Coordinates of C-alpha atoms and ligand atoms in Angstrom, one line a residue:
M1 CA -13.7 15.0 -21.2
R2 CA -13.2 17.2 -18.1
E3 CA -15.4 15.0 -16.0
L4 CA -13.6 11.9 -17.2
L5 CA -10.2 13.4 -16.4
H6 CA -11.3 14.6 -13.0
E7 CA -12.7 11.2 -12.2
T8 CA -9.5 9.5 -13.4
A9 CA -7.4 11.9 -11.3
D10 CA -9.4 10.8 -8.3
L11 CA -8.9 7.1 -9.1
A12 CA -5.1 7.7 -9.4
A13 CA -5.1 9.6 -6.1
D14 CA -7.0 6.7 -4.5
F15 CA -4.3 4.3 -5.6
L16 CA -1.5 6.6 -4.3
E17 CA -3.3 7.2 -0.9
S18 CA -3.8 3.4 -0.5
L19 CA 0.0 2.8 -0.6
P20 CA 0.7 2.9 3.1
E21 CA -1.9 0.1 3.8
R22 CA -2.1 -2.0 0.7
P23 CA 0.1 -5.2 0.4
V24 CA 3.2 -4.3 -1.6
F25 CA 2.6 -7.3 -3.9
P26 CA -1.0 -7.8 -4.9
R27 CA -2.9 -10.8 -3.5
V28 CA -4.3 -11.9 -6.8
E29 CA -3.8 -14.9 -9.1
V30 CA -3.1 -14.5 -12.8
D31 CA -6.3 -16.5 -13.7
E32 CA -8.4 -14.0 -11.7
L33 CA -6.8 -11.1 -13.6
R34 CA -7.4 -12.9 -16.9
A35 CA -11.0 -13.5 -16.0
R36 CA -11.5 -9.8 -15.0
L37 CA -9.7 -8.2 -17.9
G38 CA -10.1 -10.7 -20.7
G39 CA -13.0 -11.8 -22.9
P40 CA -13.8 -11.5 -26.6
V41 CA -13.1 -8.3 -28.6
P42 CA -15.8 -5.9 -27.6
D43 CA -18.5 -5.6 -30.3
R44 CA -19.8 -2.2 -29.4
P45 CA -18.4 1.0 -27.9
T46 CA -18.5 1.5 -24.2
D47 CA -18.7 4.8 -22.3
P48 CA -15.1 6.0 -21.6
R49 CA -16.0 6.6 -17.9
E50 CA -17.2 3.1 -17.5
V51 CA -14.1 1.8 -19.3
V52 CA -11.7 3.7 -17.0
R53 CA -13.7 2.8 -13.9
E54 CA -13.6 -0.9 -14.7
L55 CA -10.0 -0.8 -15.7
A56 CA -9.1 1.0 -12.5
E57 CA -10.9 -1.6 -10.4
A58 CA -9.4 -4.6 -12.1
G59 CA -6.0 -3.0 -12.7
D60 CA -5.8 -1.9 -9.1
A61 CA -6.3 -5.5 -8.0
G62 CA -3.3 -6.5 -10.0
A63 CA -1.0 -3.5 -9.5
V64 CA 2.2 -3.8 -7.6
A65 CA 2.7 -1.0 -5.1
I66 CA 5.9 0.2 -6.9
P67 CA 5.5 3.8 -5.8
S68 CA 5.4 2.6 -2.1
G69 CA 8.4 3.3 0.1
R70 CA 8.6 -0.4 0.9
Y71 CA 9.1 -1.6 -2.7
F72 CA 12.8 -2.6 -2.9
G73 CA 12.7 -4.8 -6.0
F74 CA 15.2 -4.7 -8.9
V75 CA 16.3 -1.0 -9.2
I76 CA 13.0 0.8 -9.4
G77 CA 12.3 4.4 -8.5
G78 CA 8.9 5.9 -7.7
A79 CA 7.5 9.1 -9.3
V80 CA 8.0 12.5 -7.7
P81 CA 4.7 14.5 -7.9
A82 CA 5.8 17.0 -10.5
A83 CA 7.1 14.3 -12.8
L84 CA 3.9 12.3 -12.5
A85 CA 1.7 15.3 -13.2
A86 CA 3.9 16.3 -16.1
D87 CA 3.6 12.7 -17.5
W88 CA -0.2 13.2 -17.5
L89 CA 0.2 16.5 -19.4
T90 CA 2.5 14.6 -21.9
S91 CA -0.4 12.3 -22.7
A92 CA -2.9 15.1 -22.9
W93 CA -0.7 17.1 -25.3
D94 CA 0.1 14.0 -27.3
Q95 CA 3.0 15.5 -29.1
N96 CA 5.0 13.5 -31.6
A97 CA 8.4 14.3 -30.2
G98 CA 10.4 13.2 -33.3
L99 CA 10.4 16.5 -35.0
Y100 CA 10.4 20.1 -33.9
V101 CA 7.4 20.8 -36.1
A102 CA 5.4 18.1 -34.4
G103 CA 6.0 19.6 -30.9
P104 CA 8.2 22.7 -30.5
A105 CA 7.9 22.8 -26.7
A106 CA 8.7 19.1 -26.5
S107 CA 11.9 19.7 -28.6
V108 CA 13.0 22.7 -26.5
V109 CA 12.3 20.9 -23.2
E110 CA 14.4 18.0 -24.3
E111 CA 17.2 20.4 -25.3
V112 CA 17.0 22.0 -21.9
A113 CA 16.6 18.9 -19.8
G114 CA 19.4 17.1 -21.7
E115 CA 21.8 19.9 -20.9
W116 CA 20.7 20.0 -17.3
L117 CA 21.2 16.3 -16.9
A118 CA 24.7 16.4 -18.4
E119 CA 25.7 19.1 -16.0
L120 CA 24.1 17.3 -13.0
L121 CA 25.9 14.1 -13.9
G122 CA 29.3 15.8 -14.3
L123 CA 29.5 15.1 -18.0
P124 CA 31.6 17.3 -20.4
R125 CA 30.0 20.4 -22.0
G126 CA 28.6 19.8 -25.5
V127 CA 27.7 16.1 -25.1
S128 CA 24.8 15.0 -27.3
F129 CA 21.9 13.1 -25.8
A130 CA 18.7 11.4 -26.5
F131 CA 15.7 10.4 -24.3
V132 CA 14.9 6.8 -24.9
T133 CA 12.8 4.1 -23.1
G134 CA 15.5 3.0 -20.6
T135 CA 19.1 2.0 -20.3
Q136 CA 18.6 -0.9 -22.6
M137 CA 17.9 1.4 -25.6
A138 CA 20.5 3.9 -24.3
H139 CA 23.1 1.1 -24.6
A140 CA 21.8 0.2 -28.1
T141 CA 22.1 3.8 -29.2
A142 CA 25.5 4.4 -27.7
L143 CA 27.0 1.2 -28.9
A144 CA 25.7 1.8 -32.4
A145 CA 27.6 5.1 -32.4
A146 CA 30.6 3.3 -30.9
R147 CA 30.5 0.5 -33.5
N148 CA 30.3 3.0 -36.4
E149 CA 33.1 5.2 -35.1
V150 CA 35.6 2.4 -34.3
L151 CA 34.9 0.9 -37.7
A152 CA 35.2 4.3 -39.5
R153 CA 38.7 4.6 -38.0
E154 CA 39.5 1.3 -39.9
G155 CA 38.1 2.8 -43.1
W156 CA 34.9 0.8 -42.9
D157 CA 31.5 2.5 -43.5
V158 CA 29.1 0.4 -41.5
E159 CA 26.2 2.8 -42.4
R160 CA 26.6 1.9 -46.0
D161 CA 28.2 -1.5 -46.0
G162 CA 26.8 -3.2 -42.9
L163 CA 28.8 -5.6 -40.9
A164 CA 29.4 -8.5 -43.4
G165 CA 33.1 -8.5 -44.0
A166 CA 33.9 -5.7 -41.5
P167 CA 36.9 -5.9 -39.3
P168 CA 35.8 -7.7 -36.1
I169 CA 35.1 -5.6 -33.0
R170 CA 36.1 -6.7 -29.5
V171 CA 33.8 -5.5 -26.7
L172 CA 35.4 -5.8 -23.3
T173 CA 33.0 -5.8 -20.3
G174 CA 33.3 -6.9 -16.7
E175 CA 31.9 -10.4 -16.0
K176 CA 29.2 -8.7 -14.0
A177 CA 28.1 -6.4 -16.8
H178 CA 24.3 -5.9 -16.8
S179 CA 22.4 -8.3 -19.1
T180 CA 21.2 -5.3 -21.2
L181 CA 24.7 -4.9 -22.6
P182 CA 25.0 -8.3 -24.4
R183 CA 21.4 -7.8 -25.5
A184 CA 22.4 -4.4 -27.0
L185 CA 25.2 -6.1 -28.8
R186 CA 22.8 -8.6 -30.3
L187 CA 20.5 -5.8 -31.4
I188 CA 23.3 -3.9 -33.2
G189 CA 24.5 -7.0 -35.0
L190 CA 27.8 -7.5 -33.1
G191 CA 26.5 -10.5 -31.3
T192 CA 27.6 -11.9 -27.9
G193 CA 30.5 -13.5 -29.7
S194 CA 32.2 -10.1 -29.7
L195 CA 32.3 -10.1 -25.9
V196 CA 35.5 -10.4 -24.0
P197 CA 34.6 -10.9 -20.4
V198 CA 37.0 -9.4 -17.9
A199 CA 37.3 -11.0 -14.4
V200 CA 35.8 -9.1 -11.5
D201 CA 36.5 -8.9 -7.7
D202 CA 34.2 -10.1 -4.9
Q203 CA 32.1 -6.9 -5.3
G204 CA 31.7 -7.3 -9.0
R205 CA 34.2 -4.6 -9.9
M206 CA 36.3 -5.1 -13.0
R207 CA 39.9 -6.2 -12.1
L208 CA 42.5 -4.0 -13.6
D209 CA 45.1 -6.8 -14.0
A210 CA 42.5 -8.8 -15.9
L211 CA 41.5 -5.7 -18.0
H212 CA 45.2 -5.1 -19.0
E213 CA 45.6 -8.7 -19.9
A214 CA 42.4 -8.8 -22.0
L215 CA 43.4 -5.6 -23.8
A216 CA 46.9 -7.0 -24.6
S217 CA 45.5 -10.3 -25.8
G218 CA 44.0 -8.8 -29.0
D219 CA 43.9 -5.8 -31.2
G220 CA 41.7 -4.1 -33.7
P221 CA 38.6 -2.0 -33.1
T222 CA 37.7 -2.1 -29.4
I223 CA 34.8 -1.0 -27.3
L224 CA 35.3 -1.0 -23.5
C225 CA 32.2 -1.0 -21.3
A226 CA 32.6 0.0 -17.7
Q227 CA 29.9 0.0 -15.0
A228 CA 28.9 2.6 -12.5
G229 CA 26.7 0.6 -10.1
E230 CA 26.5 -3.2 -10.3
V231 CA 22.9 -4.3 -10.1
N232 CA 23.4 -6.5 -7.0
T233 CA 26.1 -4.8 -5.0
G234 CA 26.0 -1.2 -6.3
S235 CA 29.8 -1.3 -6.8
F236 CA 31.7 0.9 -9.2
D237 CA 34.3 -0.3 -11.6
P238 CA 37.6 1.7 -11.2
L239 CA 36.6 4.3 -13.7
G240 CA 39.7 6.5 -13.8
E241 CA 42.0 3.6 -14.4
I242 CA 39.7 2.2 -17.0
A243 CA 39.6 5.5 -18.8
D244 CA 43.4 5.5 -18.8
A245 CA 43.5 2.0 -20.2
A246 CA 40.9 2.9 -22.9
A247 CA 42.9 6.0 -23.9
I248 CA 46.1 4.0 -24.3
A249 CA 44.3 1.2 -26.3
G250 CA 42.4 3.7 -28.5
A251 CA 39.1 2.0 -27.4
W252 CA 35.7 3.6 -27.2
L253 CA 34.7 3.8 -23.6
H254 CA 31.0 3.4 -22.7
V255 CA 29.7 3.6 -19.1
D256 CA 26.6 1.8 -17.9
G257 CA 25.4 4.2 -15.3
A258 CA 21.8 3.2 -15.2
F259 CA 21.5 4.2 -11.5
G260 CA 25.1 4.6 -10.3
L261 CA 25.9 7.7 -12.5
W262 CA 23.5 9.6 -10.2
A263 CA 26.2 9.5 -7.5
A264 CA 27.8 12.3 -9.5
A265 CA 24.8 14.5 -8.5
S266 CA 25.7 14.3 -4.9
P267 CA 28.8 16.2 -3.6
R268 CA 29.2 13.5 -1.0
L269 CA 29.1 10.5 -3.4
A270 CA 30.6 12.1 -6.6
H271 CA 34.0 10.5 -5.9
L272 CA 32.5 7.2 -6.9
T273 CA 32.1 8.3 -10.5
A274 CA 35.5 10.0 -10.8
G275 CA 36.8 9.2 -14.3
A276 CA 33.4 8.6 -15.8
E277 CA 33.5 12.0 -17.4
R278 CA 36.3 10.8 -19.6
A279 CA 34.1 8.2 -21.4
D280 CA 32.9 8.5 -25.0
S281 CA 29.3 7.5 -24.1
W282 CA 27.0 7.0 -21.1
S283 CA 23.7 5.4 -20.4
T284 CA 21.4 6.2 -17.5
D285 CA 17.8 6.2 -16.4
G286 CA 15.3 8.8 -15.2
H287 CA 13.0 6.1 -13.9
K288 CA 15.5 5.0 -11.2
F289 CA 17.1 7.6 -8.9
L290 CA 15.4 10.6 -10.5
N291 CA 12.0 9.1 -9.8
V292 CA 10.4 9.8 -13.1
P293 CA 7.6 7.4 -14.2
Y294 CA 8.4 4.8 -16.8
D295 CA 9.7 4.8 -19.4
S296 CA 12.7 7.2 -19.1
G297 CA 16.2 6.4 -20.2
I298 CA 18.9 8.8 -21.4
V299 CA 22.0 8.3 -23.6
F300 CA 24.8 10.8 -23.8
C301 CA 27.7 10.8 -26.3
A302 CA 30.9 12.8 -26.2
R303 CA 31.1 12.4 -30.0
P304 CA 27.9 14.0 -31.2
E305 CA 28.7 13.5 -34.9
A306 CA 29.1 9.7 -34.4
H307 CA 25.9 9.7 -32.4
R308 CA 24.0 11.6 -35.0
R309 CA 25.4 9.6 -38.0
A310 CA 24.3 6.4 -36.3
M311 CA 20.7 7.5 -35.7
S312 CA 19.7 10.3 -38.1
V313 CA 17.0 9.6 -40.8
Q314 CA 15.8 11.6 -43.8
A315 CA 12.7 11.4 -46.0
E316 CA 11.2 13.8 -48.5
Y317 CA 8.0 14.3 -46.5
L318 CA 9.8 15.0 -43.2
V319 CA 10.2 18.7 -42.2
Q320 CA 13.6 18.8 -40.5
S321 CA 15.4 21.8 -39.1
G322 CA 18.9 20.9 -40.3
E323 CA 22.3 22.0 -38.8
G324 CA 22.0 24.9 -36.3
G325 CA 18.2 24.8 -36.3
P326 CA 15.9 23.6 -33.5
R327 CA 16.3 20.1 -32.2
D328 CA 14.7 17.3 -34.2
Q329 CA 14.8 14.4 -31.7
V330 CA 14.6 11.8 -34.6
D331 CA 18.3 12.7 -35.4
W332 CA 19.4 11.3 -32.0
T333 CA 17.0 8.5 -31.1
P334 CA 16.4 5.0 -32.5
E335 CA 12.7 5.7 -32.6
F336 CA 10.8 7.7 -35.3
S337 CA 7.4 8.7 -33.8
R338 CA 7.8 8.9 -30.1
R339 CA 6.3 10.1 -26.8
A340 CA 7.6 13.5 -25.5
R341 CA 9.4 11.9 -22.6
G342 CA 11.4 14.9 -21.8
F343 CA 8.5 16.7 -20.0
P344 CA 8.5 14.5 -16.8
V345 CA 12.3 14.6 -16.6
Y346 CA 12.3 18.4 -16.9
A347 CA 9.6 18.6 -14.2
A348 CA 11.5 16.3 -11.9
I349 CA 14.7 18.4 -12.2
R350 CA 12.8 21.7 -11.8
S351 CA 10.9 20.5 -8.7
L352 CA 13.8 18.9 -6.9
G353 CA 16.6 21.3 -8.0
R354 CA 20.2 20.4 -7.7
S355 CA 20.0 20.2 -3.9
G356 CA 16.8 18.1 -3.9
I357 CA 18.4 15.6 -6.3
A358 CA 21.6 15.3 -4.2
D359 CA 19.4 14.9 -1.1
L360 CA 17.2 12.2 -2.8
V361 CA 20.3 10.1 -3.8
E362 CA 22.0 10.5 -0.4
R363 CA 18.8 9.7 1.5
C364 CA 18.4 6.4 -0.5
C365 CA 22.0 5.5 0.2
D366 CA 21.7 6.3 3.9
L367 CA 18.6 4.2 4.2
A368 CA 20.3 1.3 2.4
Q369 CA 23.1 1.6 5.0
R370 CA 20.5 1.6 7.8
F371 CA 18.9 -1.5 6.3
A372 CA 22.3 -3.2 6.1
D373 CA 23.2 -2.4 9.7
G374 CA 19.8 -3.5 10.9
V375 CA 19.5 -6.7 9.0
A376 CA 23.1 -7.7 10.0
E377 CA 21.7 -8.0 13.5
V378 CA 19.2 -10.6 12.5
P379 CA 20.4 -14.1 13.6
G380 CA 21.9 -16.0 10.7
V381 CA 22.1 -13.0 8.3
E382 CA 25.3 -12.1 6.5
V383 CA 25.5 -8.9 4.5
L384 CA 27.5 -9.8 1.4
N385 CA 28.4 -6.4 -0.1
E386 CA 30.1 -3.2 0.9
V387 CA 27.2 -0.8 0.9
V388 CA 28.7 2.0 -1.3
L389 CA 25.4 3.2 -2.8
N390 CA 21.7 2.1 -2.5
Q391 CA 22.0 -1.6 -2.9
V392 CA 22.2 -4.2 -0.1
L393 CA 22.9 -7.9 -0.8
F394 CA 22.5 -10.4 2.0
R395 CA 21.6 -14.0 2.8
F396 CA 20.6 -16.3 5.6
D397 CA 22.9 -19.2 6.7
S398 CA 21.6 -21.6 4.0
D399 CA 20.1 -21.4 0.5
D400 CA 16.8 -23.0 1.8
R401 CA 16.5 -20.5 4.7
T402 CA 17.3 -17.6 2.3
T403 CA 14.6 -18.6 -0.2
A404 CA 12.1 -19.4 2.5
K405 CA 12.6 -16.0 4.3
L406 CA 12.4 -14.1 1.0
G407 CA 9.2 -15.9 0.1
A408 CA 7.7 -15.2 3.5
V409 CA 8.5 -11.5 3.4
Q410 CA 7.2 -11.2 -0.2
R411 CA 3.9 -12.9 0.8
S412 CA 3.5 -10.8 4.0
G413 CA 2.8 -7.8 1.8
V414 CA 4.9 -5.6 4.1
A415 CA 7.6 -5.2 1.5
W416 CA 8.8 -6.6 -1.8
M417 CA 12.3 -7.3 -3.0
S418 CA 13.8 -9.8 -5.4
G419 CA 16.3 -12.7 -5.0
T420 CA 19.5 -13.3 -6.9
T421 CA 22.4 -15.6 -7.0
W422 CA 25.8 -14.4 -5.8
D423 CA 28.9 -16.6 -5.9
G424 CA 26.6 -19.5 -6.6
L425 CA 24.6 -18.9 -3.4
Q426 CA 21.0 -17.7 -3.0
A427 CA 20.9 -14.1 -1.8
I428 CA 18.4 -11.3 -1.4
R429 CA 18.7 -7.8 -3.0
I430 CA 17.4 -4.6 -1.5
S431 CA 17.4 -1.5 -3.7
V432 CA 16.4 1.8 -2.1
S433 CA 15.5 4.0 -5.0
N434 CA 12.3 5.7 -4.0
W435 CA 11.8 9.3 -2.8
Q436 CA 9.0 8.1 -0.4
T437 CA 11.1 5.5 1.6
T438 CA 11.4 6.4 5.2
E439 CA 13.4 5.0 8.2
E440 CA 10.2 3.5 9.4
D441 CA 9.8 1.6 6.1
I442 CA 13.3 0.2 6.5
D443 CA 12.8 -0.8 10.1
R444 CA 9.4 -2.5 9.4
T445 CA 11.1 -4.5 6.6
I446 CA 14.0 -5.5 8.9
A447 CA 11.5 -6.6 11.5
E448 CA 9.7 -8.7 9.0
F449 CA 13.0 -10.5 8.2
A450 CA 13.6 -11.0 11.9
S451 CA 10.2 -12.4 12.6
Ligands
PLP501 C1 23.4 -1.5 -14.2 C2 22.1 -1.6 -15.0 N1 22.2 -1.5 -16.3 C3 21.1 -1.6 -17.1 C4 19.9 -1.7 -16.5 C5 18.7 -1.8 -17.4 O1 17.9 -0.6 -17.3 P1 16.5 -0.4 -18.0 O2 15.6 -1.4 -17.4 O3 16.1 1.0 -17.8 O4 16.7 -0.8 -19.5 C6 19.7 -1.8 -15.1 C7 18.4 -2.0 -14.5 O5 18.3 -2.2 -13.3 C8 20.9 -1.7 -14.3 O6 20.8 -1.8 -13.0

């Protein structure tokens, strides 16, 4: 076992050391990967060292250099060393982090890391939390609590009676809400028919006049979802005014802060999230700005009882701590058996500290601004967003040129980023979310667009 793990550590280090030189997107075809990795079900056992060696070889050929400083796709962080190493320990320990009795250290680490996170993100004392796979499941968890609570206020017990015959719930979101929100509504049985889209401005921020109009146009149980960090522009909804409107309407306020909530961890950027602390629930990710390996999402709730009621589970054979006892994660998460995903979050926070996290977030944002300034000098380029955070949205002077340039840079292997559509036009998105990105990485990428 020791030899296997040492060898595996070397293979992992080989991959990480190859990042500066390897093409950011692998030069491999899907058929080649299928041929290398596929085949019939193996009849006989194979030596684990051989299995890992072969997997590393074939897997390496098809791996995207996501931990590289020149990966700018979607909103994807890298992995700071302590978090990566703690993630390995998590697998070696193989705790079932559903119950305290199946992993006492995992339970306590989640307790500690959850409280640290709430403080770093400027959330009120005493919020409940759960470590889930990502913001998608954080939304599903928070909105299940929201659904139950707004219906309970109408005298409807959704835990017992389900949704058939329940008073209809309206869910107000900006038109640029992330696609994981409507999916969460589908998962919790509200459906996308419950959505009331609210018009946004040219940066994707919810318009307050449209919000007031939407709130006034109906009544009954209401959930209002605001966004801290739009996925293309990085823009923030006007959170303070939205919190005011939610309070007057008696609506549950949920904030999608998948990456934008991390602005609160920087004294320089915290003003962007002002008002977020007044929400009822929040979703964010460890695998974006905090640079924790996948999968790492966190949900917080200012109404712990609603959160717990929506998630908790009992069975005769379960050994649960009960009120006031140690934390049983199963009471807060949608999963039953689960990975101890608090360890890498804990390690990331300990290794970076408050100042290191602020520095990481600010550095990413400064580099995004450097990219925007530099790419704006490239003939034919227009930067489409106000760079308030770590996202840059830009295009060339036609859709064809934009698509062609994006494809050429992706194929060059120098960097990778994704395209999008903004106001009906093709555009290119840059997300700087990696602790390893340097000014040189930014300048090389701009040069590639200029070539
Ligand atoms: C604003 C926003 N919300 C939600 C998500 C989904 O997060 P996850 O992939 O962790 O579920 C993203 C992902 O980029 C996002 O940017």
